[in-house]
Amino acid sequence: MKTLYFRIVIQTILIMVLASVIAFLISNVYYHKVQKHNNGEKISKVANEIVSLYEENPDQDIDAYLNHIAGLHYQMYLFNEQGEGTLYGEPFRETNLDRDTISGVLNGNTYQGIANYNNGLFITGFFEDALINSIGVPMTVNGEKHALFVRPNIELQFGEFRFFLAVLLVLTLLLSFLFVIINTRFIVKPITKLTEATKRIADGDYSSELNVSRSDEIGDLAQHFSKMTQSIQRLDDMRQEFVSNVSHEIQSPLASIQGFSQTLQSEELTKEQRNQYLSIIEKESRRMSSLSKQLLMLASLDKVDDPLQRSKFDLAQQIRQVLFMLEWNWREKDMVIEMDLPSTVISADEKLLNQVWTNLITNSIKYSESGSSINIRIKSIGSTVEVMIADTGIGIPEEDLPYILDRFYKVDKVRNRSETGSGLGLSITKKTVDLHGGTIEVQSELGKGTTFYIRLPLM
Ligand code: ADP
């Protein structure tokens, strides 16, 4: 398998080699286009200087003079009219020069060999040690015409510098390769860690921690990955808890139905006992039926993106109807209902809101002693409406208040055993209010009562 590590190392090294080659080609072209001419002019000046220095003092020995100049790191060839040449300084690697060039210079022309020198792409002309890559100037020696060809001895002038440059280049490349190999390890390591973590999560293990403490994109990725893992774990926990809650809620009424139907089969029961057991069975099956309805409702609210079927209706009238429907329940407990319900038209899902008021008012009745009261009020605040439902019932302990809207949360499991509650009513209420873009607030004091504030946008 080609690993990411391998890929990055190879690609970076290839890029570096390619960049070096391109840089070399570009600088070579630059030499040919710009440097070559400047260089030619410089050497021309030197050649003319050599000639004029000699011609100012023509009595001196030409060989001694030119050998002296050669000692300053120049290579020279001096041709006489017969075309015979004498070398001064280090020999040229190539000495071929055509006769026409020599006679041109003998006749007084200057030969611009450096500026006109053409060579291959990969050899910098500057370093080419050939006689044609030189400057030719006319010179009079002992009254005779001569042609002097000059070029600097690059080997001697820049020998150490060339070596220094080569070492610098090779070391730069080698060290870069080494650092790329080491650095890539650090880049790739967190990705490898992430991959391993993904595999573990795929196998259902959410526990592993990702120790990536980087502040770049990979660090960001690792952080988001950790967050995602946590929320998947939370979801998984919730799912498991939900399933176990549902099973528990189904199991307990089923067990009691089973138990009482077995008892009912015995002959020695009085009619009174028989009726009592039958009513328990009826109550438990009703509880199961309401549970399954609530579960279906939650599922449908969870599933669809926008499950609301909005219509315009009067909120006050709706709440009055709910109170009317529940009249038997609050009358049975001798409860007093106080109302302040001014007509308020709202655009919302009528059926779902009906369920909200039914849940809240049923709870207020269910969790209140006989003879207590319920206060219901509608208040419009700007473009929202606030419905307050306050009871003077048993209240909710402070430590339970934050969880009251969670699915299956019941304040006191023992207290609720006799009731038909499943702990789903308030979570359905919250979900409905959320879907309408509203808010729900609970205030409660143990023994004093509970107040719910539902705020909904009017439109
Ligand atoms: P349930 O079906 O059990 O009533 P809910 O979701 O409607 O479930 O309520 C969750 C819990 O909140 C209830 O078990 C109850 O303990 C508490 N609760 C809800 N409303 C009131 C209230 N008005 N007064 C006191 N406790 C309440």
Tab-separated table of C-alpha atoms and ligand atoms in Angstrom:
chain	number	residue	atom	x	y	z
A	1	MET	CA	0.000	0.000	0.000
A	2	LYS	CA	1.265	3.469	-0.847
A	3	THR	CA	1.066	5.288	2.460
A	4	LEU	CA	0.423	9.001	2.761
A	5	TYR	CA	3.863	9.291	4.388
A	6	PHE	CA	5.558	7.664	1.406
A	7	ARG	CA	3.613	9.810	-1.039
A	8	ILE	CA	4.448	13.122	0.653
A	9	VAL	CA	8.166	12.255	0.982
A	10	ILE	CA	8.526	11.130	-2.632
A	11	GLN	CA	6.493	14.009	-4.016
A	12	THR	CA	8.377	16.636	-2.011
A	13	ILE	CA	11.763	15.224	-3.025
A	14	LEU	CA	10.687	15.084	-6.681
A	15	ILE	CA	9.455	18.677	-6.449
A	16	MET	CA	12.791	19.772	-4.979
A	17	VAL	CA	14.806	18.019	-7.689
A	18	LEU	CA	12.552	19.404	-10.416
A	19	ALA	CA	12.757	22.904	-8.904
A	20	SER	CA	16.571	22.689	-8.832
A	21	VAL	CA	16.723	21.659	-12.506
A	22	ILE	CA	14.302	24.419	-13.527
A	23	ALA	CA	16.202	26.982	-11.423
A	24	PHE	CA	19.457	25.908	-13.117
A	25	LEU	CA	17.921	26.222	-16.594
A	26	ILE	CA	16.456	29.643	-15.804
A	27	SER	CA	19.743	30.987	-14.403
A	28	ASN	CA	21.535	29.620	-17.478
A	29	VAL	CA	19.109	31.479	-19.749
A	30	TYR	CA	19.618	34.570	-17.577
A	31	TYR	CA	23.418	34.258	-18.085
A	32	HIS	CA	22.975	34.038	-21.854
A	33	LYS	CA	20.537	36.938	-22.064
A	34	VAL	CA	22.110	39.414	-19.609
A	35	GLN	CA	25.326	38.339	-17.915
A	36	LYS	CA	27.155	37.097	-21.011
A	37	HIS	CA	27.249	40.571	-22.626
A	38	ASN	CA	28.335	42.329	-19.430
A	39	ASN	CA	30.989	39.696	-18.941
A	40	GLY	CA	32.211	40.133	-22.573
A	41	GLU	CA	32.472	43.899	-22.082
A	42	LYS	CA	34.424	43.488	-18.853
A	43	ILE	CA	36.942	41.095	-20.425
A	44	SER	CA	37.211	43.406	-23.496
A	45	LYS	CA	38.259	46.230	-21.182
A	46	VAL	CA	40.852	43.985	-19.543
A	47	ALA	CA	42.194	42.886	-22.980
A	48	ASN	CA	42.440	46.508	-24.179
A	49	GLU	CA	44.148	47.436	-20.908
A	50	ILE	CA	46.717	44.631	-21.433
A	51	VAL	CA	47.408	45.890	-24.980
A	52	SER	CA	47.659	49.583	-24.105
A	53	LEU	CA	49.905	48.866	-21.086
A	54	TYR	CA	52.260	47.020	-23.401
A	55	GLU	CA	52.087	49.578	-26.196
A	56	GLU	CA	52.938	52.396	-23.740
A	57	ASN	CA	56.220	50.608	-23.080
A	58	PRO	CA	56.940	48.565	-26.277
A	59	ASP	CA	60.584	47.928	-25.461
A	60	GLN	CA	59.817	45.314	-22.799
A	61	ASP	CA	59.960	41.598	-23.512
A	62	ILE	CA	56.507	40.462	-24.731
A	63	ASP	CA	56.835	36.914	-23.298
A	64	ALA	CA	57.818	38.143	-19.851
A	65	TYR	CA	55.027	40.739	-19.925
A	66	LEU	CA	52.278	38.299	-20.961
A	67	ASN	CA	53.498	35.608	-18.559
A	68	HIS	CA	53.249	38.218	-15.854
A	69	ILE	CA	49.635	38.989	-16.819
A	70	ALA	CA	48.882	35.231	-16.988
A	71	GLY	CA	50.021	35.059	-13.369
A	72	LEU	CA	46.976	37.232	-12.525
A	73	HIS	CA	44.726	34.272	-13.558
A	74	TYR	CA	44.305	34.928	-17.275
A	75	GLN	CA	44.714	32.565	-20.201
A	76	MET	CA	46.033	34.091	-23.460
A	77	TYR	CA	46.985	33.157	-26.988
A	78	LEU	CA	49.077	35.508	-29.090
A	79	PHE	CA	49.020	34.920	-32.891
A	80	ASN	CA	51.481	36.509	-35.303
A	81	GLU	CA	50.755	37.378	-38.958
A	82	GLN	CA	51.749	33.858	-40.019
A	83	GLY	CA	49.035	32.447	-37.816
A	84	GLU	CA	51.484	30.924	-35.317
A	85	GLY	CA	50.215	31.103	-31.754
A	86	THR	CA	51.886	31.164	-28.353
A	87	LEU	CA	50.088	30.187	-25.170
A	88	TYR	CA	50.395	32.143	-21.906
A	89	GLY	CA	48.962	30.766	-18.690
A	90	GLU	CA	47.086	27.477	-18.263
A	91	PRO	CA	46.291	25.675	-21.562
A	92	PHE	CA	42.739	25.902	-22.978
A	93	ARG	CA	40.647	22.747	-22.976
A	94	GLU	CA	39.797	23.442	-26.621
A	95	THR	CA	41.987	25.567	-28.892
A	96	ASN	CA	40.258	25.357	-32.285
A	97	LEU	CA	39.782	28.840	-33.723
A	98	ASP	CA	39.283	29.417	-37.439
A	99	ARG	CA	41.775	31.370	-39.504
A	100	ASP	CA	39.243	34.053	-40.514
A	101	THR	CA	38.723	35.003	-36.881
A	102	ILE	CA	42.477	35.338	-36.375
A	103	SER	CA	42.961	37.386	-39.545
A	104	GLY	CA	39.952	39.586	-38.598
A	105	VAL	CA	41.676	40.509	-35.351
A	106	LEU	CA	45.072	40.881	-37.090
A	107	ASN	CA	43.325	43.418	-39.369
A	108	GLY	CA	42.264	45.519	-36.402
A	109	ASN	CA	38.827	44.088	-35.445
A	110	THR	CA	37.831	43.033	-31.937
A	111	TYR	CA	36.586	39.446	-31.542
A	112	GLN	CA	33.632	39.183	-29.106
A	113	GLY	CA	33.844	35.429	-28.432
A	114	ILE	CA	32.323	35.555	-24.940
A	115	ALA	CA	29.193	37.563	-25.847
A	116	ASN	CA	28.557	35.450	-28.949
A	117	TYR	CA	29.388	32.076	-27.430
A	118	ASN	CA	26.545	29.564	-27.767
A	119	ASN	CA	26.454	26.419	-25.775
A	120	GLY	CA	24.127	23.645	-24.532
A	121	LEU	CA	21.375	24.225	-21.993
A	122	PHE	CA	23.173	22.456	-19.169
A	123	ILE	CA	26.627	24.062	-19.471
A	124	THR	CA	26.966	27.596	-18.266
A	125	GLY	CA	28.963	29.386	-20.983
A	126	PHE	CA	30.838	31.331	-18.362
A	127	PHE	CA	32.724	28.175	-17.327
A	128	GLU	CA	33.451	26.829	-20.835
A	129	ASP	CA	37.271	26.737	-21.098
A	130	ALA	CA	37.563	27.125	-24.935
A	131	LEU	CA	39.601	29.538	-27.020
A	132	ILE	CA	36.563	30.575	-29.027
A	133	ASN	CA	35.005	31.670	-25.700
A	134	SER	CA	37.486	34.553	-25.403
A	135	ILE	CA	38.040	38.190	-26.419
A	136	GLY	CA	40.410	38.909	-29.295
A	137	VAL	CA	42.116	42.312	-29.663
A	138	PRO	CA	44.752	43.565	-32.179
A	139	MET	CA	48.209	44.255	-30.745
A	140	THR	CA	51.427	45.601	-32.227
A	141	VAL	CA	54.518	43.740	-31.080
A	142	ASN	CA	57.946	44.908	-32.389
A	143	GLY	CA	56.174	46.777	-35.200
A	144	GLU	CA	54.322	43.643	-36.365
A	145	LYS	CA	50.560	43.038	-36.281
A	146	HIS	CA	49.492	40.416	-33.725
A	147	ALA	CA	46.184	39.113	-32.398
A	148	LEU	CA	45.819	38.593	-28.626
A	149	PHE	CA	43.011	36.322	-27.323
A	150	VAL	CA	42.222	36.648	-23.615
A	151	ARG	CA	39.878	34.979	-21.155
A	152	PRO	CA	39.942	34.786	-17.370
A	153	ASN	CA	41.059	31.469	-15.889
A	154	ILE	CA	37.781	30.604	-14.171
A	155	GLU	CA	39.283	27.498	-12.627
A	156	LEU	CA	41.865	29.569	-10.777
A	157	GLN	CA	39.734	32.639	-10.134
A	158	PHE	CA	36.610	30.861	-8.913
A	159	GLY	CA	37.896	27.335	-8.165
A	160	GLU	CA	37.235	27.462	-4.414
A	161	PHE	CA	34.012	29.358	-4.929
A	162	ARG	CA	32.719	26.734	-7.388
A	163	PHE	CA	33.557	23.996	-4.924
A	164	PHE	CA	31.882	25.972	-2.156
A	165	LEU	CA	28.752	26.428	-4.304
A	166	ALA	CA	28.619	22.725	-5.189
A	167	VAL	CA	28.970	21.685	-1.527
A	168	LEU	CA	26.326	24.226	-0.524
A	169	LEU	CA	23.888	22.947	-3.150
A	170	VAL	CA	24.437	19.242	-2.427
A	171	LEU	CA	24.260	19.766	1.349
A	172	THR	CA	21.099	21.898	1.006
A	173	LEU	CA	19.444	19.170	-1.044
A	174	LEU	CA	20.565	16.303	1.215
A	175	LEU	CA	19.557	18.094	4.418
A	176	SER	CA	16.214	19.086	2.857
A	177	PHE	CA	15.554	15.423	1.966
A	178	LEU	CA	16.371	14.415	5.528
A	179	PHE	CA	14.149	17.096	7.064
A	180	VAL	CA	11.305	16.248	4.683
A	181	ILE	CA	11.544	12.606	5.773
A	182	ILE	CA	11.471	13.578	9.481
A	183	ASN	CA	8.904	16.366	9.173
A	184	THR	CA	6.467	14.283	7.138
A	185	ARG	CA	6.353	11.816	10.030
A	186	PHE	CA	5.032	14.601	12.279
A	187	ILE	CA	2.474	15.707	9.687
A	188	VAL	CA	1.179	12.208	9.039
A	189	LYS	CA	1.208	10.913	12.641
A	190	PRO	CA	-2.080	12.550	13.764
A	191	ILE	CA	-3.794	11.358	10.577
A	192	THR	CA	-2.690	7.826	11.371
A	193	LYS	CA	-4.043	8.295	14.903
A	194	LEU	CA	-7.342	9.584	13.494
A	195	THR	CA	-7.619	6.610	11.163
A	196	GLU	CA	-7.059	4.198	14.026
A	197	ALA	CA	-9.647	6.046	16.136
A	198	THR	CA	-12.167	5.844	13.267
A	199	LYS	CA	-11.624	2.099	13.092
A	200	ARG	CA	-12.205	1.754	16.836
A	201	ILE	CA	-15.404	3.813	16.611
A	202	ALA	CA	-16.607	1.685	13.708
A	203	ASP	CA	-16.150	-1.277	16.063
A	204	GLY	CA	-18.313	0.486	18.675
A	205	ASP	CA	-15.538	1.628	21.019
A	206	TYR	CA	-16.035	5.335	21.807
A	207	SER	CA	-13.799	5.470	24.827
A	208	SER	CA	-10.405	6.170	23.227
A	209	GLU	CA	-9.005	9.687	23.633
A	210	LEU	CA	-7.303	11.466	20.731
A	211	ASN	CA	-4.170	13.222	21.951
A	212	VAL	CA	-3.620	15.665	19.113
A	213	SER	CA	-2.562	19.025	20.526
A	214	ARG	CA	-2.019	20.956	17.303
A	215	SER	CA	-3.525	24.302	16.451
A	216	ASP	CA	-3.646	23.838	12.665
A	217	GLU	CA	-6.249	22.265	10.357
A	218	ILE	CA	-5.315	18.753	11.505
A	219	GLY	CA	-5.713	19.852	15.137
A	220	ASP	CA	-9.125	21.292	14.205
A	221	LEU	CA	-10.059	18.050	12.495
A	222	ALA	CA	-9.007	16.045	15.550
A	223	GLN	CA	-10.990	18.356	17.832
A	224	HIS	CA	-14.131	18.096	15.697
A	225	PHE	CA	-13.598	14.375	15.486
A	226	SER	CA	-13.469	14.143	19.290
A	227	LYS	CA	-16.657	16.217	19.553
A	228	MET	CA	-18.336	14.009	16.957
A	229	THR	CA	-17.277	10.897	18.880
A	230	GLN	CA	-18.743	12.351	22.064
A	231	SER	CA	-22.058	13.152	20.423
A	232	ILE	CA	-22.220	9.710	18.792
A	233	GLN	CA	-21.564	8.205	22.202
A	234	ARG	CA	-24.238	10.417	23.763
A	235	LEU	CA	-26.677	9.385	21.042
A	236	ASP	CA	-25.789	5.748	21.536
A	237	ASP	CA	-26.249	6.057	25.299
A	238	MET	CA	-29.570	7.846	24.752
A	239	ARG	CA	-30.712	5.152	22.356
A	240	GLN	CA	-29.826	2.406	24.809
A	241	GLU	CA	-31.459	4.289	27.676
A	242	PHE	CA	-34.534	4.923	25.545
A	243	VAL	CA	-34.878	1.261	24.637
A	244	SER	CA	-34.421	0.174	28.252
A	245	ASN	CA	-36.927	2.830	29.425
A	246	VAL	CA	-39.492	1.729	26.855
A	247	SER	CA	-39.005	-1.917	27.767
A	248	HIS	CA	-39.358	-1.064	31.448
A	249	GLU	CA	-42.501	0.998	30.853
A	250	ILE	CA	-44.028	-1.879	28.893
A	251	GLN	CA	-42.796	-4.564	31.255
A	252	SER	CA	-44.399	-3.264	34.464
A	253	PRO	CA	-48.022	-2.959	33.214
A	254	LEU	CA	-47.653	-6.292	31.392
A	255	ALA	CA	-46.473	-7.984	34.582
A	256	SER	CA	-49.387	-6.617	36.536
A	257	ILE	CA	-51.885	-7.580	33.795
A	258	GLN	CA	-50.425	-11.109	33.793
A	259	GLY	CA	-50.521	-11.362	37.569
A	260	PHE	CA	-54.117	-10.164	37.921
A	261	SER	CA	-55.461	-12.270	35.042
A	262	GLN	CA	-53.933	-15.352	36.671
A	263	THR	CA	-55.546	-14.418	39.982
A	264	LEU	CA	-58.853	-13.897	38.201
A	265	GLN	CA	-58.806	-17.542	37.064
A	266	SER	CA	-59.170	-18.686	40.649
A	267	GLU	CA	-62.743	-19.557	41.614
A	268	GLU	CA	-62.661	-18.276	45.189
A	269	LEU	CA	-62.869	-14.577	44.392
A	270	THR	CA	-65.661	-12.354	45.483
A	271	LYS	CA	-67.433	-10.258	42.874
A	272	GLU	CA	-65.959	-7.166	44.469
A	273	GLN	CA	-62.380	-8.506	44.218
A	274	ARG	CA	-63.000	-9.603	40.636
A	275	ASN	CA	-64.182	-6.094	39.681
A	276	GLN	CA	-61.213	-4.496	41.424
A	277	TYR	CA	-58.713	-6.676	39.561
A	278	LEU	CA	-60.482	-6.088	36.254
A	279	SER	CA	-60.316	-2.352	36.754
A	280	ILE	CA	-56.568	-2.601	37.451
A	281	ILE	CA	-56.119	-4.571	34.216
A	282	GLU	CA	-58.113	-1.941	32.363
A	283	LYS	CA	-56.052	0.880	33.875
A	284	GLU	CA	-52.745	-0.826	33.022
A	285	SER	CA	-53.759	-1.526	29.428
A	286	ARG	CA	-54.872	2.070	29.081
A	287	ARG	CA	-51.474	3.112	30.387
A	288	MET	CA	-49.765	0.963	27.758
A	289	SER	CA	-51.988	2.305	25.031
A	290	SER	CA	-51.235	5.903	26.011
A	291	LEU	CA	-47.516	5.069	26.152
A	292	SER	CA	-47.534	3.667	22.623
A	293	LYS	CA	-49.478	6.722	21.393
A	294	GLN	CA	-46.931	9.027	22.997
A	295	LEU	CA	-44.025	7.058	21.531
A	296	LEU	CA	-45.568	7.228	18.066
A	297	MET	CA	-46.101	10.941	18.463
A	298	LEU	CA	-42.488	11.535	19.549
A	299	ALA	CA	-41.231	9.449	16.641
A	300	SER	CA	-43.308	11.420	14.152
A	301	LEU	CA	-42.159	14.746	15.670
A	302	ASP	CA	-38.545	13.567	15.516
A	303	LYS	CA	-38.668	12.228	12.012
A	304	VAL	CA	-40.137	14.871	9.767
A	305	ASP	CA	-38.270	18.119	9.086
A	306	ASP	CA	-41.309	20.349	9.479
A	307	PRO	CA	-44.225	18.259	10.740
A	308	LEU	CA	-46.345	21.321	11.617
A	309	GLN	CA	-49.703	21.817	9.929
A	310	ARG	CA	-50.346	25.466	10.639
A	311	SER	CA	-53.726	27.127	10.750
A	312	LYS	CA	-55.133	30.235	12.424
A	313	PHE	CA	-57.229	29.742	15.542
A	314	ASP	CA	-58.069	31.375	18.861
A	315	LEU	CA	-55.758	30.172	21.616
A	316	ALA	CA	-58.174	31.258	24.381
A	317	GLN	CA	-60.969	29.200	22.895
A	318	GLN	CA	-58.679	26.182	22.532
A	319	ILE	CA	-57.576	26.317	26.185
A	320	ARG	CA	-61.209	26.710	27.348
A	321	GLN	CA	-62.109	23.581	25.343
A	322	VAL	CA	-59.270	21.611	26.949
A	323	LEU	CA	-60.503	22.713	30.401
A	324	PHE	CA	-64.000	21.669	29.441
A	325	MET	CA	-62.750	18.242	28.321
A	326	LEU	CA	-60.853	17.764	31.586
A	327	GLU	CA	-63.755	19.114	33.692
A	328	TRP	CA	-64.510	15.736	35.180
A	329	ASN	CA	-60.891	15.423	36.441
A	330	TRP	CA	-60.660	18.827	38.183
A	331	ARG	CA	-64.217	18.752	39.486
A	332	GLU	CA	-63.492	15.328	41.019
A	333	LYS	CA	-60.633	16.926	42.978
A	334	ASP	CA	-62.703	19.994	43.909
A	335	MET	CA	-60.225	22.270	42.207
A	336	VAL	CA	-60.768	25.954	41.460
A	337	ILE	CA	-59.773	27.203	37.994
A	338	GLU	CA	-58.901	30.876	37.634
A	339	MET	CA	-58.710	32.149	34.072
A	340	ASP	CA	-57.678	35.283	32.265
A	341	LEU	CA	-58.018	34.289	28.629
A	342	PRO	CA	-58.360	37.227	26.219
A	343	SER	CA	-59.017	36.151	22.654
A	344	THR	CA	-55.631	35.647	20.887
A	345	VAL	CA	-55.373	34.444	17.298
A	346	ILE	CA	-52.275	32.392	16.570
A	347	SER	CA	-50.946	30.591	13.494
A	348	ALA	CA	-49.822	27.184	14.724
A	349	ASP	CA	-50.497	23.448	14.610
A	350	GLU	CA	-53.877	23.192	16.340
A	351	LYS	CA	-53.726	19.483	17.125
A	352	LEU	CA	-50.227	19.601	18.580
A	353	LEU	CA	-50.932	22.694	20.719
A	354	ASN	CA	-54.115	21.037	21.972
A	355	GLN	CA	-51.861	18.207	23.196
A	356	VAL	CA	-49.547	20.738	24.896
A	357	TRP	CA	-52.351	22.334	26.998
A	358	THR	CA	-53.838	18.898	27.733
A	359	ASN	CA	-50.451	17.647	29.011
A	360	LEU	CA	-49.775	20.703	31.163
A	361	ILE	CA	-53.264	21.016	32.655
A	362	THR	CA	-53.518	17.238	33.250
A	363	ASN	CA	-50.182	17.414	35.132
A	364	SER	CA	-51.399	20.368	37.204
A	365	ILE	CA	-54.498	18.385	38.173
A	366	LYS	CA	-52.575	15.132	38.665
A	367	TYR	CA	-49.864	16.653	40.891
A	368	SER	CA	-52.186	18.746	43.100
A	369	GLU	CA	-54.057	17.945	46.285
A	370	SER	CA	-57.833	18.176	46.376
A	371	GLY	CA	-59.183	21.677	46.819
A	372	SER	CA	-56.159	23.490	45.384
A	373	SER	CA	-56.337	25.872	42.443
A	374	ILE	CA	-55.021	26.333	38.922
A	375	ASN	CA	-54.416	29.732	37.354
A	376	ILE	CA	-54.311	30.034	33.564
A	377	ARG	CA	-53.445	33.292	31.833
A	378	ILE	CA	-52.784	34.442	28.255
A	379	LYS	CA	-50.662	37.557	27.727
A	380	SER	CA	-49.556	39.011	24.384
A	381	ILE	CA	-46.041	40.492	24.431
A	382	GLY	CA	-45.222	42.119	21.079
A	383	SER	CA	-45.292	39.435	18.419
A	384	THR	CA	-45.314	36.568	20.946
A	385	VAL	CA	-47.912	35.182	23.256
A	386	GLU	CA	-47.212	33.878	26.751
A	387	VAL	CA	-49.413	31.215	28.281
A	388	MET	CA	-48.959	30.746	32.017
A	389	ILE	CA	-50.293	27.632	33.752
A	390	ALA	CA	-49.750	27.812	37.516
A	391	ASP	CA	-50.887	25.319	40.114
A	392	THR	CA	-50.672	25.231	43.884
A	393	GLY	CA	-49.800	21.541	43.864
A	394	ILE	CA	-46.977	19.424	45.256
A	395	GLY	CA	-44.198	21.201	43.300
A	396	ILE	CA	-40.980	19.817	41.854
A	397	PRO	CA	-37.722	19.456	43.842
A	398	GLU	CA	-35.008	21.883	42.731
A	399	GLU	CA	-32.583	19.077	41.786
A	400	ASP	CA	-35.156	17.540	39.405
A	401	LEU	CA	-36.127	20.783	37.700
A	402	PRO	CA	-33.374	20.750	35.014
A	403	TYR	CA	-34.375	17.251	33.843
A	404	ILE	CA	-38.127	17.605	33.961
A	405	LEU	CA	-38.396	18.042	30.159
A	406	ASP	CA	-36.246	14.966	29.379
A	407	ARG	CA	-37.785	11.840	27.940
A	408	PHE	CA	-38.992	9.324	30.557
A	409	TYR	CA	-37.993	11.611	33.413
A	410	LYS	CA	-40.259	11.228	36.393
A	411	VAL	CA	-39.586	13.129	39.593
A	412	ASP	CA	-40.401	10.412	42.058
A	413	LYS	CA	-40.710	6.968	40.571
A	414	VAL	CA	-42.447	5.611	43.674
A	415	ARG	CA	-44.872	8.512	43.847
A	416	ASN	CA	-45.788	7.933	40.215
A	417	ARG	CA	-46.373	4.213	40.382
A	418	SER	CA	-50.063	4.623	41.021
A	419	GLU	CA	-50.396	7.273	38.307
A	420	THR	CA	-50.613	6.591	34.599
A	421	GLY	CA	-47.597	8.801	33.782
A	422	SER	CA	-44.768	7.653	31.521
A	423	GLY	CA	-42.504	10.696	31.781
A	424	LEU	CA	-43.036	11.465	28.090
A	425	GLY	CA	-45.720	14.175	28.307
A	426	LEU	CA	-43.399	17.103	29.005
A	427	SER	CA	-40.824	15.995	26.427
A	428	ILE	CA	-43.584	15.962	23.776
A	429	THR	CA	-44.633	19.413	25.012
A	430	LYS	CA	-41.075	20.732	24.731
A	431	LYS	CA	-40.571	19.224	21.284
A	432	THR	CA	-43.822	20.829	20.060
A	433	VAL	CA	-42.901	24.242	21.498
A	434	ASP	CA	-39.404	23.979	19.931
A	435	LEU	CA	-40.894	23.132	16.530
A	436	HIS	CA	-43.029	26.287	16.791
A	437	GLY	CA	-39.932	28.344	17.570
A	438	GLY	CA	-41.117	29.052	21.108
A	439	THR	CA	-39.684	28.605	24.608
A	440	ILE	CA	-40.775	26.794	27.750
A	441	GLU	CA	-39.869	27.847	31.308
A	442	VAL	CA	-40.681	26.070	34.582
A	443	GLN	CA	-40.649	27.592	38.037
A	444	SER	CA	-41.480	25.409	40.980
A	445	GLU	CA	-41.245	25.261	44.728
A	446	LEU	CA	-41.678	22.018	46.603
A	447	GLY	CA	-45.000	21.983	48.446
A	448	LYS	CA	-46.074	25.350	47.013
A	449	GLY	CA	-46.773	24.686	43.343
A	450	THR	CA	-45.486	24.786	39.806
A	451	THR	CA	-45.755	27.398	37.064
A	452	PHE	CA	-45.124	26.771	33.366
A	453	TYR	CA	-44.577	29.669	30.954
A	454	ILE	CA	-44.988	28.812	27.268
A	455	ARG	CA	-43.977	31.577	24.845
A	456	LEU	CA	-44.924	31.183	21.190
A	457	PRO	CA	-44.574	33.449	18.165
A	458	LEU	CA	-48.039	34.587	17.050
A	459	MET	CA	-47.342	34.073	13.322
B	1	ADP	P1	-45.849	12.073	33.319
B	1	ADP	O1	-46.543	11.428	32.195
B	1	ADP	O2	-45.118	11.150	34.205
B	1	ADP	O3	-46.644	13.095	34.020
B	1	ADP	P2	-44.455	14.331	32.256
B	1	ADP	O4	-43.369	14.389	31.255
B	1	ADP	O5	-45.720	15.007	31.936
B	1	ADP	O6	-44.654	12.827	32.580
B	1	ADP	O7	-43.894	14.911	33.597
B	1	ADP	C1	-42.639	14.514	34.065
B	1	ADP	C2	-42.585	14.609	35.573
B	1	ADP	O8	-42.626	15.977	35.957
B	1	ADP	C3	-43.747	13.978	36.233
B	1	ADP	O9	-43.466	12.656	36.510
B	1	ADP	C4	-43.900	14.802	37.482
B	1	ADP	O10	-43.111	14.232	38.506
B	1	ADP	C5	-43.317	16.140	37.159
B	1	ADP	N1	-44.361	17.170	36.919
B	1	ADP	C6	-44.853	17.574	35.744
B	1	ADP	N2	-45.773	18.561	35.914
B	1	ADP	C7	-45.866	18.781	37.229
B	1	ADP	C8	-46.643	19.687	38.049
B	1	ADP	N3	-47.513	20.541	37.511
B	1	ADP	N4	-46.442	19.623	39.377
B	1	ADP	C9	-45.572	18.762	39.924
B	1	ADP	N5	-44.815	17.907	39.226
B	1	ADP	C10	-44.954	17.895	37.895
